[in-house]
Coordinates of C-alpha atoms in Angstrom, one line a residue:
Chain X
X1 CA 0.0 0.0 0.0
X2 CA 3.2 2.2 0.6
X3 CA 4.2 1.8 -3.1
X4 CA 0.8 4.2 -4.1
X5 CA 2.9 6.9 -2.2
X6 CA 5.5 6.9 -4.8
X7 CA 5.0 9.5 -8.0
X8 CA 3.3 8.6 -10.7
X9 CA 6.0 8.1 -12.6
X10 CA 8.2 5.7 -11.2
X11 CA 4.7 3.2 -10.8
X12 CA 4.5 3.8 -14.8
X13 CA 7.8 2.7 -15.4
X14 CA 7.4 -1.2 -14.8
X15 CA 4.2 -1.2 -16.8
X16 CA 6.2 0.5 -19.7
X17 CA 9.0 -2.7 -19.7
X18 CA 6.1 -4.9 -19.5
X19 CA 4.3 -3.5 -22.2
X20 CA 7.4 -3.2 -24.5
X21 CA 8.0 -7.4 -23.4
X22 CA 4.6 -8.6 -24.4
X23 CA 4.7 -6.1 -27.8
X24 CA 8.2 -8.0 -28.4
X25 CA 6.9 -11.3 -27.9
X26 CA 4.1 -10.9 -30.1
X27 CA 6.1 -9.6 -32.9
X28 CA 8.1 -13.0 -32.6
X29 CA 5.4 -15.3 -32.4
X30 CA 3.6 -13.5 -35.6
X31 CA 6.9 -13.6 -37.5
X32 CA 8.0 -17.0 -36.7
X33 CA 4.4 -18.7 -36.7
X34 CA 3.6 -16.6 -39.9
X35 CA 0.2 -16.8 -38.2
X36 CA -2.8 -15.8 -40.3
X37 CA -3.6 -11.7 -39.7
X38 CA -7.4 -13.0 -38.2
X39 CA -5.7 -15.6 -35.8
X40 CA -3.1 -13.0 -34.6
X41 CA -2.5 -10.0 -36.0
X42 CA 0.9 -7.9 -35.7
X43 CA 1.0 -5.2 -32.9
X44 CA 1.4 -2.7 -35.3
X45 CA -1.7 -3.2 -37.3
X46 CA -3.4 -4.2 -33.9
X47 CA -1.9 -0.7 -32.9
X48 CA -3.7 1.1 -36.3
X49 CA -6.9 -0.2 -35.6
X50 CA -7.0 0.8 -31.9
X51 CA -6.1 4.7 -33.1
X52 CA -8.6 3.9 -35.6
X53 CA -11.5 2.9 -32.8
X54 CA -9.9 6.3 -31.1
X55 CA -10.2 8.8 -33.7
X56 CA -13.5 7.5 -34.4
X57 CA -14.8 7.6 -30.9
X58 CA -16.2 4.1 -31.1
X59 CA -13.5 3.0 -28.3
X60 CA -15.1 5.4 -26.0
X61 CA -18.8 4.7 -26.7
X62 CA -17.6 1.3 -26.0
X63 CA -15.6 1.8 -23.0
X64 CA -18.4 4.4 -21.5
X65 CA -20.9 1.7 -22.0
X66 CA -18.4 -0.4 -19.8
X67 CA -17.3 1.9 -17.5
X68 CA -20.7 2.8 -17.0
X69 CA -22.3 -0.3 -15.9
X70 CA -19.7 -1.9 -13.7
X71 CA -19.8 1.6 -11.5
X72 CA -23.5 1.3 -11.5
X73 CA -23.4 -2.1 -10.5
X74 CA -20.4 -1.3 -8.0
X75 CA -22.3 1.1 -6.5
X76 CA -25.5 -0.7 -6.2
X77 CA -23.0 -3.8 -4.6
X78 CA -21.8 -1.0 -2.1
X79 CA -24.9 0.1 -1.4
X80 CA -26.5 -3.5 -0.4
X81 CA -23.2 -4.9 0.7
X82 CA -21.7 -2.3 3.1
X83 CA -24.9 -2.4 5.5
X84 CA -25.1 -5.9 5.1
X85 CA -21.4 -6.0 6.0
X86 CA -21.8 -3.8 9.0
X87 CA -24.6 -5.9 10.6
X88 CA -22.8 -9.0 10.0
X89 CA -19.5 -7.7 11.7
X90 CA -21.6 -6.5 14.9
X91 CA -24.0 -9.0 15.3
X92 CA -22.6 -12.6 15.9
X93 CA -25.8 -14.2 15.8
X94 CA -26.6 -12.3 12.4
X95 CA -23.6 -13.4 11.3
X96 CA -24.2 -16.9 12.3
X97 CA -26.8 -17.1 10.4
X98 CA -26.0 -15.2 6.8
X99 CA -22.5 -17.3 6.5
X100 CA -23.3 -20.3 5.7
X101 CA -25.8 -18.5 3.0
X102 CA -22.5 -16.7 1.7
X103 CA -20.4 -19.5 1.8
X104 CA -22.5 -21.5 0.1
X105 CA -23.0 -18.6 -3.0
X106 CA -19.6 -17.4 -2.7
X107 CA -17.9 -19.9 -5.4
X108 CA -20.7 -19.7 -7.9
X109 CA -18.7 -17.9 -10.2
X110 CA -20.7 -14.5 -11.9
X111 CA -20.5 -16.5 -15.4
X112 CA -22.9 -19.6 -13.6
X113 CA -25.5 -17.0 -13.4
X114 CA -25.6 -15.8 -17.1
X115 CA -28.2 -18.0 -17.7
X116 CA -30.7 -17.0 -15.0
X117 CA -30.2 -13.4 -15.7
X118 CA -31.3 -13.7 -20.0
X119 CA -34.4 -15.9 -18.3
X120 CA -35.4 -13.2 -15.5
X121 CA -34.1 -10.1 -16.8
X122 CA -34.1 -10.4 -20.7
X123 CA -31.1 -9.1 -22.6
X124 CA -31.4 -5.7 -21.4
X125 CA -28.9 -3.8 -18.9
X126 CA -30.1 -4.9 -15.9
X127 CA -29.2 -8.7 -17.0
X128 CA -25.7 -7.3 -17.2
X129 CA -25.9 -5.1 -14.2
X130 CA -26.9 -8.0 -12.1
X131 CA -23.8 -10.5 -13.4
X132 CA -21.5 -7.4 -11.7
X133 CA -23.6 -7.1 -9.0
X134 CA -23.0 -10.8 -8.4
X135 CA -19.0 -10.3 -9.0
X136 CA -18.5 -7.1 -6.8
X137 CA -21.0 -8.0 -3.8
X138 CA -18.5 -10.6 -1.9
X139 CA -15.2 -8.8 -1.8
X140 CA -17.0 -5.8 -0.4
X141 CA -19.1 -7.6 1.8
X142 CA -16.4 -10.0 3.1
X143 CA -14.0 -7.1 3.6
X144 CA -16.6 -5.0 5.5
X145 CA -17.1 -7.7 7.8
X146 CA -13.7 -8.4 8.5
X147 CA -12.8 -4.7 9.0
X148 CA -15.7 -4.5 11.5
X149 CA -14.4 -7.6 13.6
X150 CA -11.1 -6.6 13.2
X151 CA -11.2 -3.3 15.1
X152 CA -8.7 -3.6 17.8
X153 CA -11.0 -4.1 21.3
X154 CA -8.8 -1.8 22.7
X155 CA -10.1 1.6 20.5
X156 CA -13.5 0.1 21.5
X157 CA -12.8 0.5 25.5
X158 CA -11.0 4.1 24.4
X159 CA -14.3 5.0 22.7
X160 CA -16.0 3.7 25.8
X161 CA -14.3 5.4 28.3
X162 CA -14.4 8.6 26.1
X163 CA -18.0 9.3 26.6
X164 CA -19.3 6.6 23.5
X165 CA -22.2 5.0 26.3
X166 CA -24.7 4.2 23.7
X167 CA -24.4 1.3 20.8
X168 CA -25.1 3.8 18.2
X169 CA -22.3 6.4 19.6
X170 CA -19.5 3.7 19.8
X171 CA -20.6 2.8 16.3
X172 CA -20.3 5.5 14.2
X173 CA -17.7 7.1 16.3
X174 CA -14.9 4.4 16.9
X175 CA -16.0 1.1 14.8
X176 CA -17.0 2.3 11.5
X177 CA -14.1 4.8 11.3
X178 CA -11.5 2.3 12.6
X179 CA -13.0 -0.1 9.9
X180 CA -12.9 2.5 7.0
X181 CA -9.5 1.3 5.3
X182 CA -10.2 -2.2 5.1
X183 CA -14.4 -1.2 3.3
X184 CA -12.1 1.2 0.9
X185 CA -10.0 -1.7 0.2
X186 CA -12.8 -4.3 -0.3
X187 CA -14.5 -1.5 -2.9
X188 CA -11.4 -1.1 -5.1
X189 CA -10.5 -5.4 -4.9
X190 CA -14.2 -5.1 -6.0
X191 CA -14.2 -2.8 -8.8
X192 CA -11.5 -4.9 -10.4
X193 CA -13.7 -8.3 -10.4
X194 CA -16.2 -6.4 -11.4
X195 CA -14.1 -5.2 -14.5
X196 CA -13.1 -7.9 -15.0
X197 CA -16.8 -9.7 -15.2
X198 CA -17.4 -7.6 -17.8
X199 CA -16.8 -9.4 -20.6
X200 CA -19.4 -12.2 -19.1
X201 CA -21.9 -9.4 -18.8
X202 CA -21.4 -8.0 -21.8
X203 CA -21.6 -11.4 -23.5
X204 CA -25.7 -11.3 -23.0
X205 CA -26.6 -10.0 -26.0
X206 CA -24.8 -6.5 -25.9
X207 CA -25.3 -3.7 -28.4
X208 CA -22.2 -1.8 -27.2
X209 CA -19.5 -2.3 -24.5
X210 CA -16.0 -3.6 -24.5
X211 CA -17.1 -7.2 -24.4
X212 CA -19.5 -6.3 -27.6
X213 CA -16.6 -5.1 -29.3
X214 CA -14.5 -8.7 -28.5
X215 CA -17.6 -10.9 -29.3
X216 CA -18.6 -9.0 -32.5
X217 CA -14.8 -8.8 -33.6
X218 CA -14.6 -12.7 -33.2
X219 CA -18.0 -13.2 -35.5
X220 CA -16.4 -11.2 -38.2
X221 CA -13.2 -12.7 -38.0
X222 CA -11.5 -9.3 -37.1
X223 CA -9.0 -10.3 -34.1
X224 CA -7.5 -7.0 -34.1
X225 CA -10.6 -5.8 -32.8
X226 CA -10.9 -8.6 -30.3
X227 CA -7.1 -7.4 -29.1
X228 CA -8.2 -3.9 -29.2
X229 CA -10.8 -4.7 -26.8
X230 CA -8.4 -7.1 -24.3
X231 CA -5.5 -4.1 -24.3
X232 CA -8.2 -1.3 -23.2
X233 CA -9.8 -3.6 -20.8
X234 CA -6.2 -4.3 -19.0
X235 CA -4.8 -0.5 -19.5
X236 CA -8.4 0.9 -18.3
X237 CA -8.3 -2.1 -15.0
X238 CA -4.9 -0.9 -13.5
X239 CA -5.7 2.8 -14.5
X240 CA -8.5 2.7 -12.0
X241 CA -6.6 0.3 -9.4
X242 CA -4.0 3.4 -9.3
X243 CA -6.9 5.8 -8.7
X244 CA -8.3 3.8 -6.0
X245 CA -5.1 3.6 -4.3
X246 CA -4.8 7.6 -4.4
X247 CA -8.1 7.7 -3.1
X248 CA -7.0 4.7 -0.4
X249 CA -3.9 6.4 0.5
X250 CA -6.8 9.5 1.8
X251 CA -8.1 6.7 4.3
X252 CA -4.6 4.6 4.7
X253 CA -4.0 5.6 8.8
X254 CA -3.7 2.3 10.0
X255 CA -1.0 1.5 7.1
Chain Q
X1 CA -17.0 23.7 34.3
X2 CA -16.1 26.6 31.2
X3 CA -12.9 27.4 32.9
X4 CA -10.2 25.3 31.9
X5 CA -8.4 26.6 35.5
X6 CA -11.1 25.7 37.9
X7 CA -10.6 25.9 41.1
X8 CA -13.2 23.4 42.4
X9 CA -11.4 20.0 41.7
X10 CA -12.9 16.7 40.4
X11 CA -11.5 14.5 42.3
X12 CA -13.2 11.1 43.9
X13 CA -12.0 8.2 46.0
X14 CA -12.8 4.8 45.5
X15 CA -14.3 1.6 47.5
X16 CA -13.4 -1.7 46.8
X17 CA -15.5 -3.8 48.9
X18 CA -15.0 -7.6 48.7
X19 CA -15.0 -7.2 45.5
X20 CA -14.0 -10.8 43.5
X21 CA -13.4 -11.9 40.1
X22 CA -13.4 -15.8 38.4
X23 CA -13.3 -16.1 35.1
X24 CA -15.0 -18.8 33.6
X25 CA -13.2 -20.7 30.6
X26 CA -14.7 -23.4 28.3
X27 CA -12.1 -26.2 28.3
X28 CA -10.7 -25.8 32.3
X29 CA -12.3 -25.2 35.8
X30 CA -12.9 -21.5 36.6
X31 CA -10.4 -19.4 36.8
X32 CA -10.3 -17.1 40.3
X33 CA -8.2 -14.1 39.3
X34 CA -9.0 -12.0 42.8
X35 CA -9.5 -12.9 46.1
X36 CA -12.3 -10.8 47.9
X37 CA -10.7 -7.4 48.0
X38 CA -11.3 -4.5 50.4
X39 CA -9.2 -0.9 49.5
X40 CA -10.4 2.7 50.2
X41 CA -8.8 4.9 47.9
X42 CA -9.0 8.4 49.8
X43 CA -9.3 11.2 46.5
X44 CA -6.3 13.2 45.3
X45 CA -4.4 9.5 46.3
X46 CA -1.8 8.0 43.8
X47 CA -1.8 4.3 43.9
X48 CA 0.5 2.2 42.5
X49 CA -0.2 -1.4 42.2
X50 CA 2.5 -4.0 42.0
X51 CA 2.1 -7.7 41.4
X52 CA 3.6 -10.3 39.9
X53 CA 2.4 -11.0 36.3
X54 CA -1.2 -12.3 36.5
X55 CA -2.3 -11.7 39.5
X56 CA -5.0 -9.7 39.0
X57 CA -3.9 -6.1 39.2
X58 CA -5.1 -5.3 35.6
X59 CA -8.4 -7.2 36.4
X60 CA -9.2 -4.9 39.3
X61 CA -8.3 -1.9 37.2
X62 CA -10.5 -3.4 34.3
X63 CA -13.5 -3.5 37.2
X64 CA -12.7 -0.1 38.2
X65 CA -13.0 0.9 34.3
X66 CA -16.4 -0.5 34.0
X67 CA -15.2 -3.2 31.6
X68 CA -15.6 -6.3 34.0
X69 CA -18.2 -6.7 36.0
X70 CA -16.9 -8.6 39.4
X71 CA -18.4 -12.0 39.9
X72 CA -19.4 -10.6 43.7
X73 CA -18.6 -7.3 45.9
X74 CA -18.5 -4.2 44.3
X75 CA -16.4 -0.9 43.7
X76 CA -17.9 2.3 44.0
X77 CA -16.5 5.7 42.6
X78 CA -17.7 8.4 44.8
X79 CA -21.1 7.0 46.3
X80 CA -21.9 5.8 42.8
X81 CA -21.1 1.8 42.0
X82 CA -19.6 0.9 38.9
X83 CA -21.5 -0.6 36.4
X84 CA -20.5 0.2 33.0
X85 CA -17.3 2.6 31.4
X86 CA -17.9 5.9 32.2
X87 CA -16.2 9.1 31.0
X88 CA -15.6 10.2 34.1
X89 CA -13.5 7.1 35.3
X90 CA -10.6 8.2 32.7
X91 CA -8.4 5.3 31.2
X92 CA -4.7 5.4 30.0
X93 CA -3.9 2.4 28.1
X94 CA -0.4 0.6 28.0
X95 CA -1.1 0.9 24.3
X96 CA -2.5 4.5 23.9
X97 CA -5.2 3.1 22.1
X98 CA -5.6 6.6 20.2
X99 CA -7.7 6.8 17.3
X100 CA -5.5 6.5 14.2
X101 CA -7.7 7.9 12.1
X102 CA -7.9 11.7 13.6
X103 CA -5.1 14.0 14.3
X104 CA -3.6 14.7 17.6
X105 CA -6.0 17.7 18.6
X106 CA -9.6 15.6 17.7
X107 CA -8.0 13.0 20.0
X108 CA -7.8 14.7 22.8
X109 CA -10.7 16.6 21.9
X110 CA -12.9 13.6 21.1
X111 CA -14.0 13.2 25.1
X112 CA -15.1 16.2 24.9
X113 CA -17.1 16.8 22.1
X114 CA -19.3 13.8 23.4
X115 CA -19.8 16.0 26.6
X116 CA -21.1 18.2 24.2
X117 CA -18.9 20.9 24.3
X118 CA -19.0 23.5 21.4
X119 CA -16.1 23.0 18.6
X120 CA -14.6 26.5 19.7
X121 CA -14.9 25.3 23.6
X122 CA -13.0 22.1 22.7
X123 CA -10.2 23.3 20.8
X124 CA -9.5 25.6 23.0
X125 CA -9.6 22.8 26.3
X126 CA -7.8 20.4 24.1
X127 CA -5.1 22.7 23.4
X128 CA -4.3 23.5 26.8
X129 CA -4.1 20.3 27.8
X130 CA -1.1 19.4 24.7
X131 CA 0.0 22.6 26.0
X132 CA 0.6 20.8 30.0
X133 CA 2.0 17.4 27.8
X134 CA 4.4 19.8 25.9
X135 CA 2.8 18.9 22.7
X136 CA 0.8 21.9 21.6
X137 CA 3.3 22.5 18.5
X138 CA 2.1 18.9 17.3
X139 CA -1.7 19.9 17.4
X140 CA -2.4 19.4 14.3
X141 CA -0.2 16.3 13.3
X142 CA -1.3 13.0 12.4
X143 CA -1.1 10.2 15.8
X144 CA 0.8 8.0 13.0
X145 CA 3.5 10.5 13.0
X146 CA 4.3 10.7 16.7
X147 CA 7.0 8.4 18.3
X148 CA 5.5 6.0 21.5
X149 CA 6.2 8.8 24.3
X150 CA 4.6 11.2 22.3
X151 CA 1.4 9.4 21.6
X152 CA 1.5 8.5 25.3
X153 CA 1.4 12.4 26.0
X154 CA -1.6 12.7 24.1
X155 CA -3.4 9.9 25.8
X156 CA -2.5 11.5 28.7
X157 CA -3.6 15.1 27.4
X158 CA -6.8 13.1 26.2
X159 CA -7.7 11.6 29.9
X160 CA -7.0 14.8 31.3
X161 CA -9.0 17.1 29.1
X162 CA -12.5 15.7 30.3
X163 CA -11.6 16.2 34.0
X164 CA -12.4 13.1 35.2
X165 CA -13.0 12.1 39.2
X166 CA -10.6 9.0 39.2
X167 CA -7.9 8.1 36.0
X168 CA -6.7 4.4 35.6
X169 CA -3.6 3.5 33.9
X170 CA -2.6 0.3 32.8
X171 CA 1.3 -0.1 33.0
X172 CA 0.5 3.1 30.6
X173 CA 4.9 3.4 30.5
X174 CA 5.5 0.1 29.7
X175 CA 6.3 0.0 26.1
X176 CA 8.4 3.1 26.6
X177 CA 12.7 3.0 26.7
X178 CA 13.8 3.7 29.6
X179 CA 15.0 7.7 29.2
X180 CA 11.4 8.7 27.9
X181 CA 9.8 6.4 30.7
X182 CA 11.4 8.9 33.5
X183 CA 10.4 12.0 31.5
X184 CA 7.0 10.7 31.2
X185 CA 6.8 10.0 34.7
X186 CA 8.0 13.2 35.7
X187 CA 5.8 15.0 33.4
X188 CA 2.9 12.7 34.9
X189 CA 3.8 13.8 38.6
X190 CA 3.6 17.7 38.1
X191 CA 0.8 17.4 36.2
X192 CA -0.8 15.1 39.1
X193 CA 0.4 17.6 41.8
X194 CA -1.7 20.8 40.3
X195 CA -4.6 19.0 40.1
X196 CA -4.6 15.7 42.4
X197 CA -6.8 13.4 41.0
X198 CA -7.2 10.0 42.3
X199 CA -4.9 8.0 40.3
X200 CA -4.4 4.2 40.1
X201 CA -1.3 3.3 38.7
X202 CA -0.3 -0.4 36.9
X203 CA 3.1 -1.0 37.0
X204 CA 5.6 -3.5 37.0
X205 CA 8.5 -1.6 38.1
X206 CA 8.5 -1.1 41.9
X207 CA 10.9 2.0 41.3
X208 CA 8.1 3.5 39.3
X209 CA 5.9 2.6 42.1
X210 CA 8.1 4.3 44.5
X211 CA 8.8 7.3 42.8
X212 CA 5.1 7.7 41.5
X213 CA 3.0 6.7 44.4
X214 CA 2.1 7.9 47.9
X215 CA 0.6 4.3 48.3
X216 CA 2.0 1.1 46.9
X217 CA 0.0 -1.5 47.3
X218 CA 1.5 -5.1 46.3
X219 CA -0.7 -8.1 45.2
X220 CA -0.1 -11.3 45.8
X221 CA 0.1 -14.6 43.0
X222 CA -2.8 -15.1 41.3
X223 CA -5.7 -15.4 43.1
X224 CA -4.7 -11.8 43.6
X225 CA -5.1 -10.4 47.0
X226 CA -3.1 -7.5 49.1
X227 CA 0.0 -8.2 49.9
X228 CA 1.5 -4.9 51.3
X229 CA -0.3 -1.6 51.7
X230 CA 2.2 0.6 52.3
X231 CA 1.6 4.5 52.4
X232 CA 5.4 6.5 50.9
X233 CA 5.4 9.7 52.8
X234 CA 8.7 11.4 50.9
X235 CA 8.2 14.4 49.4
X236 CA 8.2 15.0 45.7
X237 CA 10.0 15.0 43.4
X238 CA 11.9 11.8 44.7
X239 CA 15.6 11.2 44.6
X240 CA 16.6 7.5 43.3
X241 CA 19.4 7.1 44.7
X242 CA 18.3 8.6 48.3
X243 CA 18.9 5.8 50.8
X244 CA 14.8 6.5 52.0
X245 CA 14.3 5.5 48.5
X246 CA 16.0 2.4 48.6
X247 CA 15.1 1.6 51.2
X248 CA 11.2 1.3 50.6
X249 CA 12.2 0.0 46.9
X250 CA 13.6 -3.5 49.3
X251 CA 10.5 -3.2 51.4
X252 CA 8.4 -3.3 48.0
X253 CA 11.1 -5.9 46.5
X254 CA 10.7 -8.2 49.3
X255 CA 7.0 -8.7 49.4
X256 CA 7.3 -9.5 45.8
X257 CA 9.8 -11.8 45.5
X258 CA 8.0 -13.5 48.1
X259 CA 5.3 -13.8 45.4
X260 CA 7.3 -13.8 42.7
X261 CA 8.8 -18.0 43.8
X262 CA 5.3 -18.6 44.3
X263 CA 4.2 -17.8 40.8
X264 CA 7.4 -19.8 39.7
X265 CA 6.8 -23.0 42.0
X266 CA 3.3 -22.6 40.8
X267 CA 4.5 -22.8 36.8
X268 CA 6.6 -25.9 37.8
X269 CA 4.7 -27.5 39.9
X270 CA 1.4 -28.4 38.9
X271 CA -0.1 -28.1 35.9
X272 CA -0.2 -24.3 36.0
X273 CA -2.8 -22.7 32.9
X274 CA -1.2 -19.4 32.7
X275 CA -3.0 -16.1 31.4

């Protein structure tokens, strides 16, 4: 968490190495393979056709459409999951009883529920909404929980001594602050599954979207499209980790 | 109760009266960690409680906070029993226990604003009591930023600020080297002087007992009871090497170490649990 403390640039330089190693690769492979340009197309015409998607705009009406319903869905996640989260952490015997129901979800990966989601919510965006719901609501809800329980018992008897003599007072003065870093931390670890779930979503029957873009490129045989999409869904996924770690670094006390 | 210089002092005694604890643990038989206890804590007294390691003396300062309830007697603060943590029974922890997540002023301020003292008010009250710790200048710092003594000094600006009747500290030096231990005890005992409340002090060291307290009281192997009560009539501050001095540190060291080959025979003996 310290490394988010360093400037920008010295977290860009790694990625830079890295992106110049898997460009490299590439370029072997296509030479050496001579694979077929719609099996694996060079960088560099990869590279034309994502300016291409840029100048055009389409690469932004795709990744708005994206971006847009993975932070609704985050935020609707956050919304049920934080509560949830709280109650769970402060009441054993509510806890008791919703873990086994978690547990028991938990594995079912986001992609198991594709199916369910065409039958109950059609093809339209709340299908897709739902599939991120499903891939953003455990890490925030697990972390919640565990930042809750893990609030050192000795702030509690501070808070308690300090004038917090109702529930509701120790609650929102001493647990929910002391629990803050670790609900910031499940919300970012969040976002990223729920990026990362996209494609699943976006694989019901999309008009637009990042994942439209990789499914339609793979119909019409265009795999420079289908890269296209990949390399903005990785560049746009640690872009937003490094943003949430700014914005952790503004809750990061206990670090 | 505006005036941060009141005259009228805050200051209660305490009654311990047969006052017993036994903890009860799932796997062995119960657990008694004090013997019936009688004490009565006159106000503006510094006690210093000595024992050896698990023998109750952070269990009866854990009644006195409010956060066990004995399994019989009781302990009254005033007139009033002890029931539950109250702001004015002020706690130092060994740990500092301050709240990472607000800077050094909103610490000490935080017992106050649930008095429901005005922001202004606070500030102001909080201040001066960095100001007695030495720390006003690191007001506005983050707690993350301060070294062990310094935090200390704030918890100590924090009990301080709400005026409580009685403060509790839990071997509140302890995780302190040695040079800023006898600052901090210094700083403690001026600051104790102007306004005598009725302290009761953890401790481990008997020479922090000696030069802190005007009664030591030692406590025996666990099941805890008193050992020595013994009432140190030299004036302050007290000279460590003055022979008065040593000589009550022996009395102190004597009674312990009576206690202290108990605890040991204990360990070796039988099958002894340990805390």
């Amino acid at each position: 968490m310290k490394s988010a403390a360093k400037p920008f640039g010295s977290s860009i330089v790694p990625f830079i190495y890295a992106s110049l190693f898997i460009v490299t690769v590439w370029q072997l492979v296509v030479t050496f393979t001579n694979a077929h340009v719609a099996l694996l197309p060079p960088p560099l015409l990869t590279a034309e056709t994502f300016f291409e998607l840029i100048i055009s705009g389409e690469l932004f009406v795709h990744t708005g459409a994206s971006l847009g319903r993975v932070v609704a869905a985050w935020v609707l996640s956050a919304v049920v999951a934080i509560p949830l989260g709280l109650a769970m952490g402060r009441f054993m015997r509510f806890e008791r009883v919703m873990d086994p129901l978690i547990e028991l979800f938990r594995p079912i990966s986001p992609l198991a529920w594709i199916p369910l989601a065409i039958l109950w919510f059609g093809i339209g965006e709340t299908g897709k909404i739902f599939i991120i719901f499903i891939a953003t609501f455990f890490p925030i809800l697990l972390n919640t929980v565990s930042g809750v329980k893990g609030v050192d018992p000795v702030l509690i008897r501070a808070g308690q001594v300090l004038g917090c003599d109702t529930d509701r007072a120790l609650f929102t003065k001493v647990i929910l602050p002391a629990a803050m870093p670790t609900i910031v931390v499940g919300l970012r670890i969040s976002f990223g599954t729920g990026w990362a779930a996209i494609i699943a979503a976006e694989l019901v029957a999309a008009q637009v979207g990042l994942g439209y873009l990789i499914a339609d490129g793979m119909e019409i045989l265009r795999s420079d499209l289908v890269l296209v999409g990949m390399i903005t869904i990785g560049i746009l996924g640690v872009l937003i980790d490094a943003v949430f770690r700014i914005l952790n670094n503004r809750f990061a006390w206990g670090s | 109760m505006t005036d941060t210089t009141d005259t009228t002092l805050n200051t209660k005694g305490i009654t311990i009266k047969r006052t017993a604890v036994t903890f009860n643990t799932d796997t062995d038989s119960p657990v008694e960690a004090l013997r019936p206890i009688d004490l009565d804590i006159a106000p503006g007294d510094f006690i210093a409680l000595v024992g050896p390691s698990g023998c109750g003396k952070s269990t009866l300062l854990n009644v006195l906070a409010g956060f066990i309830k004995p399994t019989s007697g009781s302990a009254l603060v005033g007139d009033e029993p002890i029931t539950k943590p109250d702001i004015d029974h002020g706690v130092v922890f060994q740990d500092y226990a301050l709240f990472p997540w607000l800077n050094v002023i909103d610490n000490v301020a935080f017992g106050l604003e649930r008095q429901g003292i005005g922001k202004q008010e606070r500030y102001a009250r909080a201040l001066d009591n960095l100001d007695m710790v030495g720390l006003k200048d690191s007001a506005y710092k983050k707690v993350t930023e301060l070294s062990g003594g310094m935090k200390q000094r704030v918890a100590i600006a924090r009990v301080f600020a709400t005026d409580p009747s009685i403060i509790l500290m839990d071997e509140p030096f302890g995780a302190l080297d040695a040079l800023t231990r006898r600052f901090l005890q210094h700083q403690l005992l001026e600051i104790w002087q102007k306004n005598r409340k009725t302290v009761v002090f953890v401790t481990h060291s008997v020479q922090e007992a000696v030069y802190l307290a005007n009664r030591v009281i030692v406590m025996t192997a666990r099941p805890g009871r008193i050992k020595l009560d013994h009432r140190i009539e030299l004036d302050y501050p007290r000279d460590f090497a003055s022979s008065e001095f040593r000589t009550l540190e022996k009395l102190v060291y004597d009674q312990l170490d009576e206690e202290l080959a108990k605890t040991f025979s204990l360990e070796g003996g039988q099958g002894y649990s340990g805390d």
